[in-house]
Coordinates of C-alpha atoms in Angstrom, one line a residue:
M1 CA 0.5 -6.7 18.9
I2 CA 0.8 -6.5 15.0
R3 CA 2.8 -9.6 14.1
V4 CA 5.1 -9.1 11.1
V5 CA 7.6 -11.3 9.1
I6 CA 10.4 -9.7 7.0
V7 CA 11.8 -11.4 3.7
D8 CA 14.8 -9.9 2.2
D9 CA 18.1 -11.4 1.1
D10 CA 20.1 -8.7 2.7
P11 CA 20.8 -9.5 6.2
L12 CA 21.8 -5.8 7.2
V13 CA 18.3 -4.8 5.7
R14 CA 16.5 -7.6 7.7
T15 CA 18.1 -6.4 10.8
G16 CA 17.7 -2.8 10.2
L17 CA 13.7 -3.3 9.5
G18 CA 13.6 -5.3 12.5
I19 CA 15.0 -2.7 14.8
I20 CA 12.7 -0.1 13.3
L21 CA 9.6 -2.1 13.7
N22 CA 10.3 -3.6 17.1
A23 CA 10.8 -0.2 18.6
A24 CA 7.2 0.5 18.0
P25 CA 5.1 -0.4 20.9
D26 CA 2.5 -2.2 19.1
I27 CA 4.6 -4.1 16.6
T28 CA 6.8 -7.2 17.0
V29 CA 8.8 -9.1 14.2
V30 CA 8.1 -12.8 14.8
A31 CA 10.4 -14.2 12.1
D32 CA 12.4 -13.5 8.8
A33 CA 13.6 -15.1 5.8
A34 CA 16.4 -14.8 3.1
D35 CA 14.4 -15.6 0.0
G36 CA 11.0 -15.8 -1.4
A37 CA 10.5 -19.6 -1.1
A38 CA 11.7 -19.6 2.8
G39 CA 9.3 -16.5 3.1
V40 CA 6.2 -18.5 2.0
E41 CA 7.1 -21.2 4.4
V42 CA 7.8 -18.8 7.3
V43 CA 4.6 -16.8 6.5
R44 CA 2.4 -19.9 6.4
R45 CA 3.9 -21.1 9.7
E46 CA 3.9 -17.9 11.7
R47 CA 0.5 -16.4 10.4
P48 CA 1.5 -12.8 10.8
D49 CA -0.6 -9.8 10.3
V50 CA 1.6 -8.3 7.8
A51 CA 4.7 -9.8 5.5
L52 CA 7.2 -7.4 4.3
L53 CA 8.5 -8.9 0.9
D54 CA 11.5 -7.5 -0.9
I55 CA 11.0 -7.5 -4.8
R56 CA 14.2 -8.9 -6.0
M57 CA 15.7 -11.9 -4.4
P58 CA 17.6 -14.9 -5.7
G59 CA 15.5 -17.9 -6.4
T60 CA 12.0 -17.3 -5.8
D61 CA 11.4 -13.4 -5.8
G62 CA 9.1 -11.3 -3.9
L63 CA 6.5 -11.2 -6.6
S64 CA 6.3 -14.7 -6.9
A65 CA 6.0 -15.3 -3.3
A66 CA 3.4 -12.5 -3.0
R67 CA 1.1 -14.2 -5.7
E68 CA 1.5 -17.7 -3.7
L69 CA 0.8 -16.1 -0.4
L70 CA -2.1 -14.0 -1.8
A71 CA -3.9 -16.8 -3.7
G72 CA -7.4 -17.6 -2.3
S73 CA -8.3 -16.0 0.9
A74 CA -5.2 -14.9 2.8
P75 CA -5.3 -13.8 6.4
W76 CA -2.3 -11.5 6.2
K77 CA -1.5 -8.4 4.3
I78 CA 1.7 -7.9 2.0
L79 CA 3.7 -5.0 2.0
M80 CA 6.5 -4.8 -0.7
L81 CA 9.7 -3.1 -0.2
T82 CA 12.4 -2.3 -2.7
T83 CA 15.2 -0.2 -3.9
F84 CA 13.7 -0.1 -7.5
D85 CA 10.7 1.9 -8.3
L86 CA 10.3 0.5 -11.8
D87 CA 6.7 0.6 -13.2
Q88 CA 6.6 -3.3 -14.1
Y89 CA 7.3 -4.1 -10.4
V90 CA 4.6 -1.7 -9.1
Y91 CA 1.8 -3.0 -11.4
A92 CA 2.7 -6.6 -10.9
A93 CA 2.8 -6.2 -7.0
L94 CA -0.6 -4.4 -7.2
Q95 CA -2.2 -7.1 -9.4
A96 CA -0.9 -9.8 -7.1
G97 CA -3.0 -8.3 -4.4
A98 CA -0.2 -6.4 -2.5
S99 CA -1.6 -3.8 0.0
G100 CA 1.5 -1.4 -0.3
F101 CA 4.7 -0.5 -2.3
L102 CA 7.3 1.4 -0.5
L103 CA 10.9 2.2 -1.5
K104 CA 13.5 1.2 1.1
D105 CA 14.7 4.6 1.5
V106 CA 11.2 5.3 3.3
P107 CA 11.6 7.2 6.7
P108 CA 11.3 4.8 9.7
E109 CA 8.1 6.6 10.9
R110 CA 6.5 5.9 7.5
L111 CA 7.4 2.3 7.6
V112 CA 5.7 1.8 11.0
S113 CA 2.7 3.8 9.8
A114 CA 2.4 1.7 6.7
V115 CA 2.5 -1.6 8.8
R116 CA -0.2 -0.3 10.8
H117 CA -2.4 1.2 8.1
V118 CA -2.5 -1.8 5.7
L119 CA -4.4 -3.7 8.2
T120 CA -7.4 -1.2 7.9
G121 CA -7.6 -2.2 4.1
D122 CA -5.6 0.8 3.0
V123 CA -3.4 0.7 -0.2
L124 CA -0.1 2.3 0.5
L125 CA 2.2 3.7 -2.1
A126 CA 5.3 5.8 -2.0
P127 CA 4.5 9.4 -3.5
A128 CA 6.9 9.0 -6.2
I129 CA 5.1 5.7 -7.3
T130 CA 1.7 7.4 -7.1
T131 CA 2.7 10.1 -9.4
R132 CA 4.1 7.6 -12.0
L133 CA 0.8 5.5 -11.8
V134 CA -1.2 8.5 -12.5
A135 CA 1.0 9.5 -15.4
R136 CA 0.9 6.1 -16.8
H137 CA -2.8 5.8 -16.6
N138 CA -3.2 9.3 -18.3
R139 CA -0.8 8.1 -21.2
A140 CA -2.7 4.8 -21.5
A141 CA -6.2 6.3 -21.4
P142 CA -6.2 9.9 -22.2
G143 CA -9.6 11.7 -21.8
R144 CA -11.1 9.2 -19.4
A145 CA -11.0 11.8 -16.5
R146 CA -13.7 11.4 -13.9
A147 CA -14.0 15.0 -13.2
G148 CA -17.7 15.1 -13.9
G149 CA -18.5 12.3 -11.7
V150 CA -16.8 14.4 -8.9
D151 CA -19.7 16.8 -9.2
Q152 CA -21.8 14.0 -7.7
L153 CA -19.8 14.3 -4.5
T154 CA -20.6 16.2 -1.3
A155 CA -18.2 18.8 -0.2
R156 CA -17.0 16.5 2.4
E157 CA -16.6 13.7 0.2
R158 CA -14.5 15.8 -2.3
E159 CA -12.3 16.8 0.9
V160 CA -11.8 12.9 1.6
L161 CA -11.0 12.3 -2.2
T162 CA -8.4 15.3 -2.1
L163 CA -6.7 13.7 0.8
I164 CA -6.7 10.2 -0.6
G165 CA -5.0 11.7 -3.7
Q166 CA -2.3 13.1 -1.3
G167 CA -1.5 9.8 -0.1
L168 CA -3.2 9.8 3.3
S169 CA -4.7 6.6 4.9
N170 CA -8.1 6.5 6.5
A171 CA -6.6 7.1 9.9
E172 CA -4.6 10.2 8.7
I173 CA -7.7 11.6 7.0
A174 CA -9.6 11.1 10.2
A175 CA -7.1 12.9 12.2
H176 CA -6.9 15.7 9.6
L177 CA -10.6 16.4 9.4
V178 CA -11.4 15.6 13.0
L179 CA -13.6 12.8 12.2
G180 CA -14.0 9.2 13.5
E181 CA -12.3 6.6 11.4
A182 CA -15.6 4.8 10.7
T183 CA -17.2 8.2 9.3
V184 CA -14.1 8.3 7.0
K185 CA -14.7 4.8 5.8
T186 CA -18.3 5.6 5.1
H187 CA -17.4 8.5 2.9
V188 CA -14.7 6.5 1.1
G189 CA -17.4 3.8 0.3
H190 CA -19.8 6.5 -0.9
I191 CA -17.0 8.0 -3.1
F192 CA -16.1 4.6 -4.6
A193 CA -19.8 3.8 -5.4
K194 CA -20.5 7.3 -7.0
L195 CA -17.4 7.3 -9.2
G196 CA -17.5 3.6 -9.8
L197 CA -14.0 3.0 -8.4
R198 CA -12.6 -0.4 -7.5
D199 CA -9.8 0.4 -5.2
R200 CA -7.8 3.3 -3.7
V201 CA -5.3 3.5 -6.5
Q202 CA -8.1 4.4 -8.8
A203 CA -9.2 7.0 -6.3
V204 CA -5.8 8.6 -6.4
I205 CA -6.1 8.8 -10.4
A206 CA -9.6 10.3 -10.1
A207 CA -8.4 13.0 -7.8
Y208 CA -5.7 13.9 -9.9
Q209 CA -7.7 13.9 -13.2
A210 CA -10.3 16.1 -11.4
R211 CA -7.5 18.4 -10.3
L212 CA -8.2 18.1 -6.7
V213 CA -4.5 17.3 -6.2

């Protein structure tokens, strides 16, 4: 079972998220908290696989809690949830080491999928957030496209990079291409090495810049 902690100041949101996640056969919500400070305590006590943190909360907010929980070698993954898709929150959450950033209007099945996939090392972003990340990167560093580097990739690696750019996780790419997930991870590793990419967000940007997406 994937053990989850929910941290959100809205009791209705906590209840709703709990109902959605507990309905999945492989997920159980082990605890929740109403603010960041309490959330840090609960996560450290329960040691879940995934913690869902709201960005905006009174007192200690989600970003501060994420930074505290991800300092050092953390055994859990952090998935940020918010109604606000403002750029500064996205970058701050990713910089803190969060594994995903989803808006609260995400469909239930996408939320469940996100909880599962962050455990594989995927970075998950809402499509609207991905688009804004790419746009901001291109404004900040115009002309730094990696299109030439994409020529180094095999045909299969280009397919995988294209699907990464579309926001698919490794498991979803494996299903789409009818490959084993371990094979997809190998392709992703080769893509990162050939293009000099640090993480999945940079891979999304590279896919957009190379016009694969």
